Short mmCIF file of C-alpha atoms in Angstrom, two decimals:
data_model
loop_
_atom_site.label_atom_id
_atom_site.label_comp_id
_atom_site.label_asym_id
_atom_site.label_seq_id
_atom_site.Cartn_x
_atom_site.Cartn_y
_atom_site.Cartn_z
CA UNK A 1 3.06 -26.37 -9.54
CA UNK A 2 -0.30 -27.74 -10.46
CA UNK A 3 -3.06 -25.62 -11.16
CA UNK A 4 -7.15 -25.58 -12.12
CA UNK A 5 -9.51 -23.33 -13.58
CA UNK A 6 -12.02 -21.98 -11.10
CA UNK A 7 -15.28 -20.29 -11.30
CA UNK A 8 -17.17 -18.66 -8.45
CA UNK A 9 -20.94 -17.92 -8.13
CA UNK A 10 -23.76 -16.91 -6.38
CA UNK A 11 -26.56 -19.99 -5.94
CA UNK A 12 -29.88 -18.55 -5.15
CA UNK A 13 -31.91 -22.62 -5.40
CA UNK A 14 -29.37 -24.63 -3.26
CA UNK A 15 -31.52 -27.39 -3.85
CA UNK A 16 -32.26 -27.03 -7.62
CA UNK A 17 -28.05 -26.83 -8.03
CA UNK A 18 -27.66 -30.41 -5.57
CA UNK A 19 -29.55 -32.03 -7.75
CA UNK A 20 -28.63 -31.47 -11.08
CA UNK A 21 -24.78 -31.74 -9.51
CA UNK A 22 -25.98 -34.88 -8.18
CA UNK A 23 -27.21 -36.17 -11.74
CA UNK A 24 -23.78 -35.26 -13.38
CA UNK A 25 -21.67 -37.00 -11.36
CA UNK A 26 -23.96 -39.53 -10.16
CA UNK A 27 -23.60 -40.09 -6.78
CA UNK A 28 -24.56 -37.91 -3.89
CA UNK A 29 -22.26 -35.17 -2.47
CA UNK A 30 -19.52 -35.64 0.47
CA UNK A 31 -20.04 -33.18 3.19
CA UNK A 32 -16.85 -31.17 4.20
CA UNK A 33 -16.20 -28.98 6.84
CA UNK A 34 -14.12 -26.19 6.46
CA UNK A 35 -12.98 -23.50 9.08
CA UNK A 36 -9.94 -21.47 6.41
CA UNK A 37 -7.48 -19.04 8.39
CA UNK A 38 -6.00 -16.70 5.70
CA UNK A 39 -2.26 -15.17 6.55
CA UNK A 40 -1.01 -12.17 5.11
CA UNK A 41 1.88 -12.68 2.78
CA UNK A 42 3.60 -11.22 0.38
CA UNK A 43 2.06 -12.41 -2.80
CA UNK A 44 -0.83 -14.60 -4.31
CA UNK A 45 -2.77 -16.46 -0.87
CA UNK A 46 -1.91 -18.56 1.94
CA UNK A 47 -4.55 -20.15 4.30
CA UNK A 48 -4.80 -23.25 6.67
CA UNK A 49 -7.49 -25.27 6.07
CA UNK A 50 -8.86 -27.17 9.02
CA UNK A 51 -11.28 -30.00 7.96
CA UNK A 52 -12.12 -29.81 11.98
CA UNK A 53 -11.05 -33.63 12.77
CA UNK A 54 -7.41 -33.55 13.68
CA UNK A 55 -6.69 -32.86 10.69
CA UNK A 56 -5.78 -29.75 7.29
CA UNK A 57 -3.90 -28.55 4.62
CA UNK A 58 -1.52 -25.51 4.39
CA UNK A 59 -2.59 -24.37 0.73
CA UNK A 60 -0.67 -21.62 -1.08
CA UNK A 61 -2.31 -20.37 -4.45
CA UNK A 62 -1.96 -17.32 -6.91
CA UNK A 63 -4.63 -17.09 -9.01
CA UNK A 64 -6.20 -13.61 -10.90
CA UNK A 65 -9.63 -12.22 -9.37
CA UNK A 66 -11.70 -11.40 -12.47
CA UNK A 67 -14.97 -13.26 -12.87
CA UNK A 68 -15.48 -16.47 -15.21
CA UNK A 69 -13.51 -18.80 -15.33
CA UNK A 70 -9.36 -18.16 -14.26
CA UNK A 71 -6.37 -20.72 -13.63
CA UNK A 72 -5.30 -21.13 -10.36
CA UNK A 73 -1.77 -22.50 -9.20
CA UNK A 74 -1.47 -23.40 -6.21
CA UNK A 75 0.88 -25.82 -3.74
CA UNK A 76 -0.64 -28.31 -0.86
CA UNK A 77 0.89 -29.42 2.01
CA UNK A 78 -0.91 -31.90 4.65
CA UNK A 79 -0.87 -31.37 8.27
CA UNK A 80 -2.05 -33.89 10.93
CA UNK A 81 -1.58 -30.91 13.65
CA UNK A 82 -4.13 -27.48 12.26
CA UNK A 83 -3.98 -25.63 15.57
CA UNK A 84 -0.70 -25.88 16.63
CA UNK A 85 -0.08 -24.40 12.85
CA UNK A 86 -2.44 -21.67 12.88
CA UNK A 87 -0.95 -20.49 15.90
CA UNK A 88 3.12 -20.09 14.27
CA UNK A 89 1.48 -18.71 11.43
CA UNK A 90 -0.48 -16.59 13.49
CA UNK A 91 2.33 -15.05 15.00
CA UNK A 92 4.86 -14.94 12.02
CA UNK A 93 2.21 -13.56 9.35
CA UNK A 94 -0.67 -11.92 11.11
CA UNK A 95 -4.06 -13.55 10.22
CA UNK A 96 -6.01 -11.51 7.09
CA UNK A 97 -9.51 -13.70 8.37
CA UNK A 98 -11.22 -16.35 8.41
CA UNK A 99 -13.55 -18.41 6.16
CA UNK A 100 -16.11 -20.90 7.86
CA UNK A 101 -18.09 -23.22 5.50
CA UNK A 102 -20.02 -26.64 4.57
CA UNK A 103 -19.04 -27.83 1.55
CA UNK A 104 -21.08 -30.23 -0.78
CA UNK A 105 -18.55 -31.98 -3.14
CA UNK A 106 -19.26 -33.41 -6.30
CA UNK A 107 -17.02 -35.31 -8.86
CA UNK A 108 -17.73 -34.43 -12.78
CA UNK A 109 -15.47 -35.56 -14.84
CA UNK A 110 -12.01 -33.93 -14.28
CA UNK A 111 -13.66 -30.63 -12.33
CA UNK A 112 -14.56 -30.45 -8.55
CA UNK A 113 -17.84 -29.21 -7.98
CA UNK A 114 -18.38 -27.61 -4.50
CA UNK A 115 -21.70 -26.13 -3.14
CA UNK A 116 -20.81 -23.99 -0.37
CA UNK A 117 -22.52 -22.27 2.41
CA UNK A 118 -20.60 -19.73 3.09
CA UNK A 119 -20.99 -18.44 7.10
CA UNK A 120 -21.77 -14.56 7.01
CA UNK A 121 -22.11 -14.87 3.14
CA UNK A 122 -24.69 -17.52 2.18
CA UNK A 123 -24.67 -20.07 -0.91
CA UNK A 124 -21.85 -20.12 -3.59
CA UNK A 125 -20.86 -22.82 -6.12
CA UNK A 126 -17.34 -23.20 -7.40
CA UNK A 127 -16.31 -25.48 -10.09
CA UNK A 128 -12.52 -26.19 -9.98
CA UNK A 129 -11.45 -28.14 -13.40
CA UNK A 130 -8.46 -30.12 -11.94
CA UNK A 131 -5.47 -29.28 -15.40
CA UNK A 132 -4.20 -32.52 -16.74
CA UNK A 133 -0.06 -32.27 -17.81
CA UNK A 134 -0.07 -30.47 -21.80
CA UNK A 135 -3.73 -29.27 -21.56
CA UNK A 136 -4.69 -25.57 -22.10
CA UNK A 137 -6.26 -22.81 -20.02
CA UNK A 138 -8.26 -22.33 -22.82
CA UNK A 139 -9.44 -26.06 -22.66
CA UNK A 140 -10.09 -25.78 -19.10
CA UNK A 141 -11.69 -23.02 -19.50
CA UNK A 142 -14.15 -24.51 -22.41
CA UNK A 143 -14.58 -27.43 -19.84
CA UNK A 144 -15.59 -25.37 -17.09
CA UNK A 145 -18.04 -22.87 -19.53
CA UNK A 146 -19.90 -26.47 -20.69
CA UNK A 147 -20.61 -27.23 -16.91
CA UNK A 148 -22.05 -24.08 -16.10
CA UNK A 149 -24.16 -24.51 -18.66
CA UNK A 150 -25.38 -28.04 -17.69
CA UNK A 151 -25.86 -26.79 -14.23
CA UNK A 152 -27.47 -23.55 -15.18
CA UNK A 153 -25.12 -21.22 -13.58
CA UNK A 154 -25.76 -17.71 -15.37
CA UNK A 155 -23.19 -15.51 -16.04
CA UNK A 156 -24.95 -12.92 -14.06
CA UNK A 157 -24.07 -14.91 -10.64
CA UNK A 158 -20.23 -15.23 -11.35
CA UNK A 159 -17.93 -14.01 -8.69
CA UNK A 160 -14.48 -12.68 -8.54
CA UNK A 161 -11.99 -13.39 -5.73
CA UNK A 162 -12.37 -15.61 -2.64
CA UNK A 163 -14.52 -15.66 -0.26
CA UNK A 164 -12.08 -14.04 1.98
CA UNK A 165 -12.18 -10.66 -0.32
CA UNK A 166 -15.87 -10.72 -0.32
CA UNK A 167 -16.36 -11.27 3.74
CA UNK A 168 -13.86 -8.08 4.01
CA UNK A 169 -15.73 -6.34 1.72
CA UNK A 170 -18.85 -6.58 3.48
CA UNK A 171 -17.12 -5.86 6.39
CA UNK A 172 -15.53 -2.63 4.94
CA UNK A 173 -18.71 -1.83 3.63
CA UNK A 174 -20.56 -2.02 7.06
CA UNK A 175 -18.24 -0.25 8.91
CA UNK A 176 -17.71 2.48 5.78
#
């Protein structure tokens, strides 16, 4: 199964975190659309990803929610037909939520770099350090530490779980 190490934060200066994303990879950011349905399952996470053109990816991932940076394993499946999905998953699994965002991608290197605004959350970054075969956690780790630095992402703004956890949370918290 392949797998990354991901780290999740809060982005107060959207623009400030573009641009010095923007230097590092050198070349502006692709805009991505994302609408996520999250099913309930058994173990780790399974969501639909609709890129809202005709087209997504079933994604299934297990990955521990502590802050800093974490691996991530995780399968990918294409699908040329998102609604039609969402709707047998619907009804075999029971939808968790949903997760509606515009993602800014950027390439560094071996790690994704996503800035992410995050509807009924705000702005996030994630950096997902894509493993190559025989390297380490601990290496992936070290690569993903290094570009937090560079793109001054305290430790104070990190994150745990997905955005999923933290829109029911809110919504938990609301209604508590």
């Amino acid at each position: 199964m392949p797998s990354n190490v991901e780290i999740k934060a809060k982005v107060s200066d959207t623009t400030q975190f573009a641009e010095k994303a923007a230097q590092l990879s050198q070349s502006e950011a692709t805009i991505i659309r994302q609408h996520d349905t999250f099913f309930n399952c058994s173990q780790g996470r399974l969501k639909l990803r609709d890129f809202m053109n005709g087209s997504g990816q079933l994604i299934f991932y297990e990955r521990p929610d502590t802050d800093g940076p974490k691996l991530s394993r995780y399968s990918i499946s294409p699908t040329n037909d998102p609604t039609s999905l969402r709707t047998v998953l619907s009804d075999a699994l029971g939808v968790k939520g949903e997760v509606k965002k515009e993602r800014r991608l950027f390439l560094i290197g071996q790690t994704r770099v996503h800035l992410d605004t995050v509807e009924g959350l705000g702005d996030y970054m994630e950096l997902e350090v894509v493993m190559r075969p025989q390297q380490t956690v601990e290496e992936g780790q070290q690569v993903a530490e290094d570009l937090m630095v560079q793109l001054g992402v305290s430790k104070e703004s990190l994150v745990t779980g997905a955005y999923m956890d933290l829109l029911l949370k809110g919504r938990e918290e609301t209604q508590g």
